Short mmCIF file of C-alpha atoms and ligand atoms in Angstrom, two decimals:
data_model
loop_
_atom_site.label_atom_id
_atom_site.label_comp_id
_atom_site.label_asym_id
_atom_site.label_seq_id
_atom_site.Cartn_x
_atom_site.Cartn_y
_atom_site.Cartn_z
CA UNK A 1 106.84 131.26 131.48
CA UNK A 2 108.41 131.13 127.78
CA UNK A 3 111.31 128.86 127.62
CA UNK A 4 113.55 131.61 125.59
CA UNK A 5 116.11 130.37 122.52
CA UNK A 6 117.54 132.48 121.35
CA UNK A 7 118.01 136.60 121.30
CA UNK A 8 114.47 137.27 119.61
CA UNK A 9 112.25 135.68 122.00
CA UNK A 10 114.30 138.25 124.29
CA UNK A 11 113.40 140.78 122.89
CA UNK A 12 109.86 140.01 122.93
CA UNK A 13 110.30 139.81 126.58
CA UNK A 14 112.40 142.60 127.20
CA UNK A 15 109.18 144.84 125.27
CA UNK A 16 106.76 143.83 128.06
CA UNK A 17 108.83 144.64 130.88
CA UNK A 18 109.74 147.82 130.27
CA UNK A 19 108.27 151.10 129.43
CA UNK A 20 108.30 152.59 125.80
CA UNK A 21 110.39 154.85 126.22
CA UNK A 22 113.22 152.87 126.87
CA UNK A 23 111.87 149.94 124.94
CA UNK A 24 111.57 152.38 122.06
CA UNK A 25 115.39 154.10 122.93
CA UNK A 26 116.97 151.06 121.79
CA UNK A 27 114.74 149.72 119.30
CA UNK A 28 115.30 152.47 117.57
CA UNK A 29 117.28 154.24 114.00
CA UNK A 30 117.69 157.37 112.91
CA UNK A 31 114.82 159.30 110.92
CA UNK A 32 113.31 156.41 108.08
CA UNK A 33 115.65 153.56 110.10
CA UNK A 34 117.14 152.23 106.81
CA UNK A 35 119.80 151.98 107.82
CA UNK A 36 118.73 150.29 111.33
CA UNK A 37 117.37 147.75 109.61
CA UNK A 38 119.79 147.38 106.98
CA UNK A 39 122.76 146.23 109.35
CA UNK A 40 119.84 143.54 110.43
CA UNK A 41 119.18 142.91 106.89
CA UNK A 42 122.64 141.72 105.67
CA UNK A 43 123.19 139.18 107.66
CA UNK A 44 120.57 137.58 106.54
CA UNK A 45 121.49 137.63 102.64
CA UNK A 46 125.12 135.68 103.69
CA UNK A 47 124.96 132.02 103.18
CA UNK A 48 127.35 129.57 104.59
CA UNK A 49 129.23 126.63 103.48
CA UNK A 50 128.86 124.13 105.22
CA UNK A 51 131.37 120.87 105.52
CA UNK A 52 131.04 117.63 105.85
CA UNK A 53 133.42 114.18 107.79
CA UNK A 54 135.63 116.83 109.04
CA UNK A 55 136.70 116.38 113.02
CA UNK A 56 134.54 118.69 114.86
CA UNK A 57 134.66 117.35 118.66
CA UNK A 58 137.14 119.74 119.59
CA UNK A 59 136.54 123.46 119.43
CA UNK A 60 137.62 126.83 120.85
CA UNK A 61 136.29 130.54 121.29
CA UNK A 62 138.64 132.16 123.06
CA UNK A 63 140.78 134.19 121.25
CA UNK A 64 141.94 137.82 121.69
CA UNK A 65 140.61 141.54 121.01
CA UNK A 66 143.94 143.71 121.01
CA UNK A 67 145.97 142.11 122.57
CA UNK A 68 142.84 141.38 125.89
CA UNK A 69 142.51 137.08 126.29
CA UNK A 70 138.87 136.56 125.75
CA UNK A 71 136.85 134.16 125.41
CA UNK A 72 135.18 134.52 122.20
CA UNK A 73 135.16 137.51 119.34
CA UNK A 74 132.81 139.14 121.54
CA UNK A 75 132.33 142.58 123.71
CA UNK A 76 129.36 144.56 124.69
CA UNK A 77 129.14 147.76 123.54
CA UNK A 78 128.94 150.97 124.65
CA UNK A 79 124.81 151.90 125.12
CA UNK A 80 123.72 155.44 126.78
CA UNK A 81 121.51 154.78 129.24
CA UNK A 82 121.48 151.32 130.40
CA UNK A 83 120.73 151.39 133.81
CA UNK A 84 117.61 152.75 132.39
CA UNK A 85 116.21 149.19 130.93
CA UNK A 86 117.01 147.57 133.97
CA UNK A 87 117.87 149.37 136.82
CA UNK A 88 121.70 149.03 138.00
CA UNK A 89 121.96 148.12 134.54
CA UNK A 90 125.35 149.11 133.59
CA UNK A 91 126.36 147.25 136.94
CA UNK A 92 124.60 143.83 136.05
CA UNK A 93 125.77 144.16 132.15
CA UNK A 94 129.45 144.54 133.49
CA UNK A 95 129.12 141.15 136.00
CA UNK A 96 127.72 139.07 133.04
CA UNK A 97 130.63 139.97 130.52
CA UNK A 98 133.20 139.47 133.23
CA UNK A 99 131.36 135.73 134.33
CA UNK A 100 131.26 135.03 130.53
CA UNK A 101 135.17 136.37 130.08
CA UNK A 102 133.92 139.33 127.37
CA UNK A 103 134.93 143.06 127.61
CA UNK A 104 131.96 145.50 129.62
CA UNK A 105 132.53 148.47 127.74
CA UNK A 106 130.78 151.24 129.60
CA UNK A 107 129.50 153.86 128.01
CA UNK A 108 129.89 158.02 128.23
CA UNK A 109 126.46 158.08 129.10
CA UNK A 110 125.93 155.76 131.96
CA UNK A 111 123.72 155.42 134.36
CA UNK A 112 125.66 154.30 136.44
CA UNK A 113 128.86 155.51 137.17
CA UNK A 114 132.84 154.19 136.26
CA UNK A 115 133.99 154.12 139.98
CA UNK A 116 130.26 152.63 140.68
CA UNK A 117 130.61 149.60 137.32
CA UNK A 118 134.16 149.42 139.13
CA UNK A 119 133.21 149.39 143.26
CA UNK A 120 131.06 146.01 141.42
CA UNK A 121 132.88 143.92 138.93
CA UNK A 122 136.43 142.41 140.09
CA UNK A 123 137.89 142.05 136.44
CA UNK A 124 138.86 145.69 133.82
CA UNK A 125 136.03 146.94 131.82
CA UNK A 126 136.49 149.43 129.06
CA UNK A 127 135.49 152.41 129.12
CA UNK A 128 133.47 154.24 126.15
CA UNK A 129 134.50 158.15 125.16
CA UNK A 130 131.96 160.81 123.45
CA UNK A 131 133.93 164.24 123.51
CA UNK A 132 132.40 167.09 124.54
CA UNK A 133 133.09 171.09 124.62
CA UNK A 134 134.13 171.46 128.42
CA UNK A 135 138.07 169.38 127.66
CA UNK A 136 138.56 169.29 131.63
CA UNK A 137 135.87 167.62 132.10
CA UNK A 138 136.83 164.96 128.90
CA UNK A 139 140.18 164.61 130.23
CA UNK A 140 139.65 164.33 133.96
CA UNK A 141 136.81 161.71 132.91
CA UNK A 142 139.64 159.88 130.39
CA UNK A 143 142.05 159.81 134.32
CA UNK A 144 138.91 158.37 135.88
CA UNK A 145 138.67 155.91 133.49
CA UNK A 146 142.52 154.79 134.02
CA UNK A 147 142.17 154.95 138.08
CA UNK A 148 139.38 153.18 137.82
CA UNK A 149 141.70 150.49 136.06
CA UNK A 150 139.57 150.39 132.77
CA UNK A 151 141.96 148.41 130.79
CA UNK A 152 140.83 149.98 127.05
CA UNK A 153 139.84 153.38 125.87
CA UNK A 154 136.84 153.37 122.95
CA UNK A 155 136.60 156.30 121.32
CA UNK A 156 133.58 157.58 119.55
CA UNK A 157 134.27 159.13 116.68
CA UNK A 158 131.06 159.19 114.97
CA UNK A 159 128.79 161.42 117.60
CA UNK A 160 129.58 164.89 117.27
CA UNK A 161 126.31 165.44 116.80
CA UNK A 162 122.82 163.33 117.50
CA UNK A 163 120.73 161.71 114.30
CA UNK A 164 117.46 162.35 114.74
CA UNK A 165 114.95 159.68 116.45
CA UNK A 166 111.14 160.20 115.79
CA UNK A 167 110.44 158.38 118.94
CA UNK A 168 112.30 159.56 122.07
CA UNK A 169 110.69 162.67 120.71
CA UNK A 170 107.93 161.75 120.03
CA UNK A 171 107.94 159.94 124.03
CA UNK A 172 109.37 162.83 125.18
CA UNK A 173 112.71 160.69 126.24
CA UNK A 174 114.60 161.39 129.75
CA UNK A 175 116.24 159.73 132.42
CA UNK A 176 114.58 159.89 135.64
CA UNK A 177 111.58 160.21 133.40
CA UNK A 178 108.86 162.64 133.83
CA UNK A 179 106.57 162.02 136.33
CA UNK A 180 103.29 162.63 133.13
CA UNK A 181 99.97 161.14 133.00
CA UNK A 182 101.02 159.14 129.67
CA UNK A 183 104.30 157.88 131.72
CA UNK A 184 102.74 156.27 135.04
CA UNK A 185 100.67 154.71 133.34
CA UNK A 186 102.68 153.03 130.97
CA UNK A 187 105.15 152.51 134.04
CA UNK A 188 101.70 151.23 135.95
CA UNK A 189 101.98 147.67 133.54
CA UNK A 190 105.69 147.78 134.29
CA UNK A 191 105.98 146.05 137.94
CA UNK A 192 109.17 144.20 137.85
CA UNK A 193 110.45 147.30 136.27
CA UNK A 194 109.33 149.79 138.69
CA UNK A 195 109.86 147.80 141.98
CA UNK A 196 113.20 147.26 140.82
CA UNK A 197 114.32 150.65 139.90
CA UNK A 198 112.47 151.55 143.17
CA UNK A 199 115.52 149.75 145.16
CA UNK A 200 117.88 152.57 143.53
CA UNK A 201 118.71 155.82 143.52
CA UNK A 202 121.06 155.70 140.28
CA UNK A 203 118.86 156.93 137.64
CA UNK A 204 121.37 159.91 136.11
CA UNK A 205 123.48 160.31 133.69
CA UNK A 206 125.89 159.35 136.82
CA UNK A 207 129.64 160.32 135.15
CA UNK A 208 128.20 163.36 134.05
CA UNK A 209 125.69 165.06 136.20
CA UNK A 210 127.98 166.90 139.25
CA UNK A 211 131.61 166.54 137.82
CA UNK A 212 131.10 168.20 135.09
CA UNK A 213 130.95 172.04 135.85
CA UNK A 214 127.36 173.51 135.61
CA UNK A 215 125.88 170.13 134.59
CA UNK A 216 123.43 170.06 138.21
CA UNK A 217 119.72 168.90 136.34
CA UNK A 218 120.97 167.06 133.10
CA UNK A 219 117.89 164.49 131.70
CA UNK A 220 118.19 164.33 127.95
CA UNK A 221 120.65 162.98 125.25
CA UNK A 222 118.99 166.09 123.48
CA UNK A 223 120.05 168.48 125.88
CA UNK A 224 123.49 167.23 126.41
CA UNK A 225 124.10 166.74 123.00
CA UNK A 226 122.52 169.87 122.30
CA UNK A 227 124.41 171.69 125.32
CA UNK A 228 127.93 169.61 125.57
CA UNK A 229 128.71 168.03 122.48
CA UNK A 230 131.94 168.91 121.12
CA UNK A 231 131.19 169.65 116.57
CA UNK A 232 134.61 170.31 116.16
CA UNK A 233 136.27 167.36 116.94
CA UNK A 234 139.52 165.84 114.40
CA UNK A 235 142.00 164.17 114.11
CA UNK A 236 144.16 166.39 116.44
CA UNK A 237 141.77 165.82 119.54
CA UNK A 238 142.09 162.02 118.54
CA UNK A 239 146.09 162.72 119.47
CA UNK A 240 145.23 164.24 122.49
CA UNK A 241 143.74 161.14 123.72
CA UNK A 242 145.47 159.63 123.05
CA UNK A 243 148.68 160.76 124.76
CA UNK A 244 146.16 161.61 127.70
CA UNK A 245 144.94 158.89 127.94
CA UNK A 246 148.65 155.75 127.32
CA UNK A 247 146.96 152.91 126.87
CA UNK A 248 144.75 150.88 124.62
CA UNK A 249 143.17 152.35 122.36
CA UNK A 250 139.94 151.37 119.32
CA UNK A 251 138.18 154.25 117.23
CA UNK A 252 134.66 153.81 116.80
CA UNK A 253 132.08 155.01 113.88
CA UNK A 254 134.75 154.30 110.57
CA UNK A 255 132.24 153.65 108.37
CA UNK A 256 134.64 153.59 104.82
CA UNK A 257 138.55 153.41 104.06
CA UNK A 258 140.04 156.70 103.77
CA UNK A 259 138.36 157.15 107.20
CA UNK A 260 139.76 154.21 108.37
CA UNK A 261 142.95 154.13 107.11
CA UNK A 262 143.45 158.13 109.16
CA UNK A 263 142.15 156.27 112.08
CA UNK A 264 145.01 153.25 111.56
CA UNK A 265 147.47 156.52 111.34
CA UNK A 266 146.89 157.29 114.94
CA UNK A 267 148.37 154.25 115.76
CA UNK A 268 145.23 152.92 117.66
CA UNK A 269 144.70 149.51 118.08
CA UNK A 270 141.43 148.78 116.64
CA UNK A 271 138.86 150.11 114.57
CA UNK A 272 134.88 149.29 114.77
CA UNK A 273 132.99 149.62 111.66
CA UNK A 274 129.84 150.48 112.75
CA UNK A 275 126.78 152.92 111.76
CA UNK A 276 126.11 153.68 115.49
CA UNK A 277 123.34 151.03 114.66
CA UNK A 278 121.68 152.94 112.39
CA UNK A 279 121.35 155.90 114.72
CA UNK A 280 123.14 158.36 113.12
CA UNK A 281 123.67 158.79 109.14
CA UNK A 282 120.65 157.52 108.23
CA UNK A 283 121.53 155.98 104.36
CA UNK A 284 124.49 154.94 105.95
CA UNK A 285 125.36 151.58 104.53
CA UNK A 286 124.74 148.72 106.66
CA UNK A 287 128.62 147.81 108.91
CA UNK A 288 128.56 144.43 107.33
CA UNK A 289 128.73 145.77 103.90
CA UNK A 290 130.83 147.72 103.87
CA UNK A 291 133.46 146.18 106.30
CA UNK A 292 135.31 143.97 103.22
CA UNK A 293 136.56 147.04 101.71
CA UNK A 294 137.79 148.40 104.97
CA UNK A 295 139.35 144.66 106.17
CA UNK A 296 141.69 145.22 102.54
CA UNK A 297 142.28 148.20 103.47
CA UNK A 298 143.71 148.14 106.65
CA UNK A 299 143.21 144.59 108.10
CA UNK A 300 147.06 144.02 108.33
CA UNK A 301 147.81 147.70 109.82
CA UNK A 302 145.13 147.34 113.11
CA UNK A 303 142.27 144.88 114.47
CA UNK A 304 139.25 145.63 112.46
CA UNK A 305 136.11 144.41 114.49
CA UNK A 306 132.31 145.42 113.80
CA UNK A 307 128.77 146.35 115.33
CA UNK A 308 125.51 146.16 114.05
CA UNK A 309 122.97 144.16 113.13
CA UNK A 310 124.20 140.74 115.53
CA UNK A 311 121.31 138.96 116.86
CA UNK A 312 123.42 135.59 116.77
CA UNK A 313 126.02 133.93 117.12
CA UNK A 314 124.99 133.60 113.44
CA UNK A 315 126.34 137.05 112.82
CA UNK A 316 129.05 136.98 114.20
CA UNK A 317 130.40 134.17 111.93
CA UNK A 318 129.79 135.58 109.28
CA UNK A 319 131.38 139.08 110.72
CA UNK A 320 134.28 137.64 110.97
CA UNK A 321 134.23 135.31 107.83
CA UNK A 322 134.82 138.71 106.24
CA UNK A 323 137.50 139.90 107.79
CA UNK A 324 136.11 141.37 111.87
CA UNK A 325 138.48 140.11 114.35
CA UNK A 326 136.06 141.01 116.65
CA UNK A 327 132.37 142.35 117.60
CA UNK A 328 130.61 144.08 119.16
CA UNK A 329 126.79 143.27 120.26
CA UNK A 330 124.90 146.55 122.05
CA UNK A 331 121.02 145.47 121.66
CA UNK A 332 121.55 142.36 121.57
CA UNK A 333 122.18 142.71 125.97
CA UNK A 334 119.95 144.77 126.37
CA UNK A 335 116.76 142.23 125.37
CA UNK A 336 118.41 140.18 128.01
CA UNK A 337 118.59 142.77 130.71
CA UNK A 338 115.23 144.32 129.88
CA UNK A 339 113.32 140.84 130.01
CA UNK A 340 115.84 139.47 132.62
CA UNK A 341 118.32 141.97 134.51
CA UNK A 342 121.63 140.32 135.55
CA UNK A 343 120.28 136.86 134.52
CA UNK A 344 118.42 137.66 130.76
CA UNK A 345 122.50 139.19 130.10
CA UNK A 346 124.08 135.84 130.83
CA UNK A 347 121.75 133.83 128.79
CA UNK A 348 121.88 136.18 125.34
CA UNK A 349 125.80 135.34 126.06
CA UNK A 350 124.86 131.81 125.90
CA UNK A 351 122.69 132.18 123.33
CA UNK A 352 125.07 133.67 120.74
CA UNK A 353 128.23 131.89 122.23
CA UNK A 354 126.52 128.00 121.44
CA UNK A 355 124.96 130.06 118.11
CA UNK A 356 129.36 130.44 116.88
CA UNK A 357 130.07 126.86 118.21
CA UNK A 358 127.38 125.22 116.70
CA UNK A 359 127.47 126.58 113.30
CA UNK A 360 131.81 127.04 113.29
CA UNK A 361 131.05 123.12 114.22
CA UNK A 362 128.49 122.77 111.00
CA UNK A 363 131.32 125.05 108.47
CA UNK A 364 133.85 121.94 109.10
CA UNK A 365 135.60 124.56 112.15
CA UNK A 366 137.08 123.81 115.42
CA UNK A 367 139.27 126.95 115.89
CA UNK A 368 137.47 130.63 116.28
CA UNK A 369 139.96 132.38 115.04
CA UNK A 370 140.52 129.99 111.20
CA UNK A 371 137.31 131.03 110.59
CA UNK A 372 137.71 133.19 107.34
CA UNK A 373 135.97 133.30 103.35
CA UNK A 374 136.37 129.93 102.76
CA UNK A 375 133.26 129.62 105.41
CA UNK A 376 130.99 131.34 102.83
CA UNK A 377 128.57 130.04 100.10
CA UNK A 378 129.96 131.73 97.68
CA UNK A 379 126.27 130.65 95.15
CA UNK A 380 124.16 132.56 93.11
CA UNK A 381 121.89 134.25 96.25
CA UNK A 382 124.96 135.18 98.12
CA UNK A 383 126.14 138.59 99.49
CA UNK A 384 128.98 140.10 99.18
CA UNK A 385 130.42 139.31 95.78
CA UNK A 386 133.29 136.63 96.35
CA UNK A 387 136.73 138.68 96.84
CA UNK A 388 138.07 139.30 92.68
CA UNK A 389 141.49 137.79 93.76
C1 GLV B 1 124.74 157.53 121.81
O1 GLV B 1 125.28 157.29 122.00
C2 GLV B 1 122.77 157.01 121.19
O2 GLV B 1 123.06 156.29 120.55
O3 GLV B 1 121.73 157.17 121.66
#
């Protein structure tokens, strides 16, 4: 049995244990995957500034994200089909997040429904909203999130249409998987995944099937996006969402300063700088690369968070140093989930917490809220260039 010491160990185990089509769904970006790769690569280019002989005995990672107390500045990102990575995956991940004291964000395209996750958790989770053409349904979805006591709504703005991920098309990705010979042969090599999956009845899009008018047999994201996604989504709709929801609102998928300004003007509580994990516009910059200019534009008006490419606590640290006040991890927790179920999400969170804590200490800091650009080494190999001021 491999000793798990980092997120990459979880990914390797996850790849062994979960059917190829779901592994590929997570481990892919759109088209050439250049943006997907850039998200991780740009973290590697940043150098840190070590400090010594500073009293670092007592340290804290606790802070707030949009006014919500968190044990570290990190939330579990909304990830579609999480319940196919492991049986009842959303419930398991939400429980692990609850134990860790960080927010869990349930995707609209989850397998377990809002009500189901609420029944199996005791502290409030957050709900992520995709806007579909059927606005009555969207209105009801928002009401369902409120009724389930979700404490924030995360409206995703960068998926009015779906980016093309070659692997999903080639694999014929559906939920549940179609019983083709290829799928059955692959699943035969994943006994623990199959055993867990046979023990649950949650295998379809729990928030949608049976709730949206005429949607009884939705099995693929491609079908959903072609039939349901609303390409007309605009800032007026964001206002409508804000009013209908009436609570804490986070806008996700911002990738340039102009849009950040428009987002700040809506009165939302936070934005997430994100290229959707490199799954939408291939060729867009990494989230980390655009973070500093967005922080410079709106950082004094709205909380700026980021996601994309975070595979360690060091990556969280670097995002904070560049001005993010919160981070989201998607794949990093999915790797844990697929590797070891609920315990794997616990492990992923523990790994990241420990790496963040030690990195902070090596940089001579004791409070996560004090991490800033001073913690970066602005030498010749550093990226991005130091601010000119
Ligand atoms: C959906 O959000 C996806 O990126 O697949």
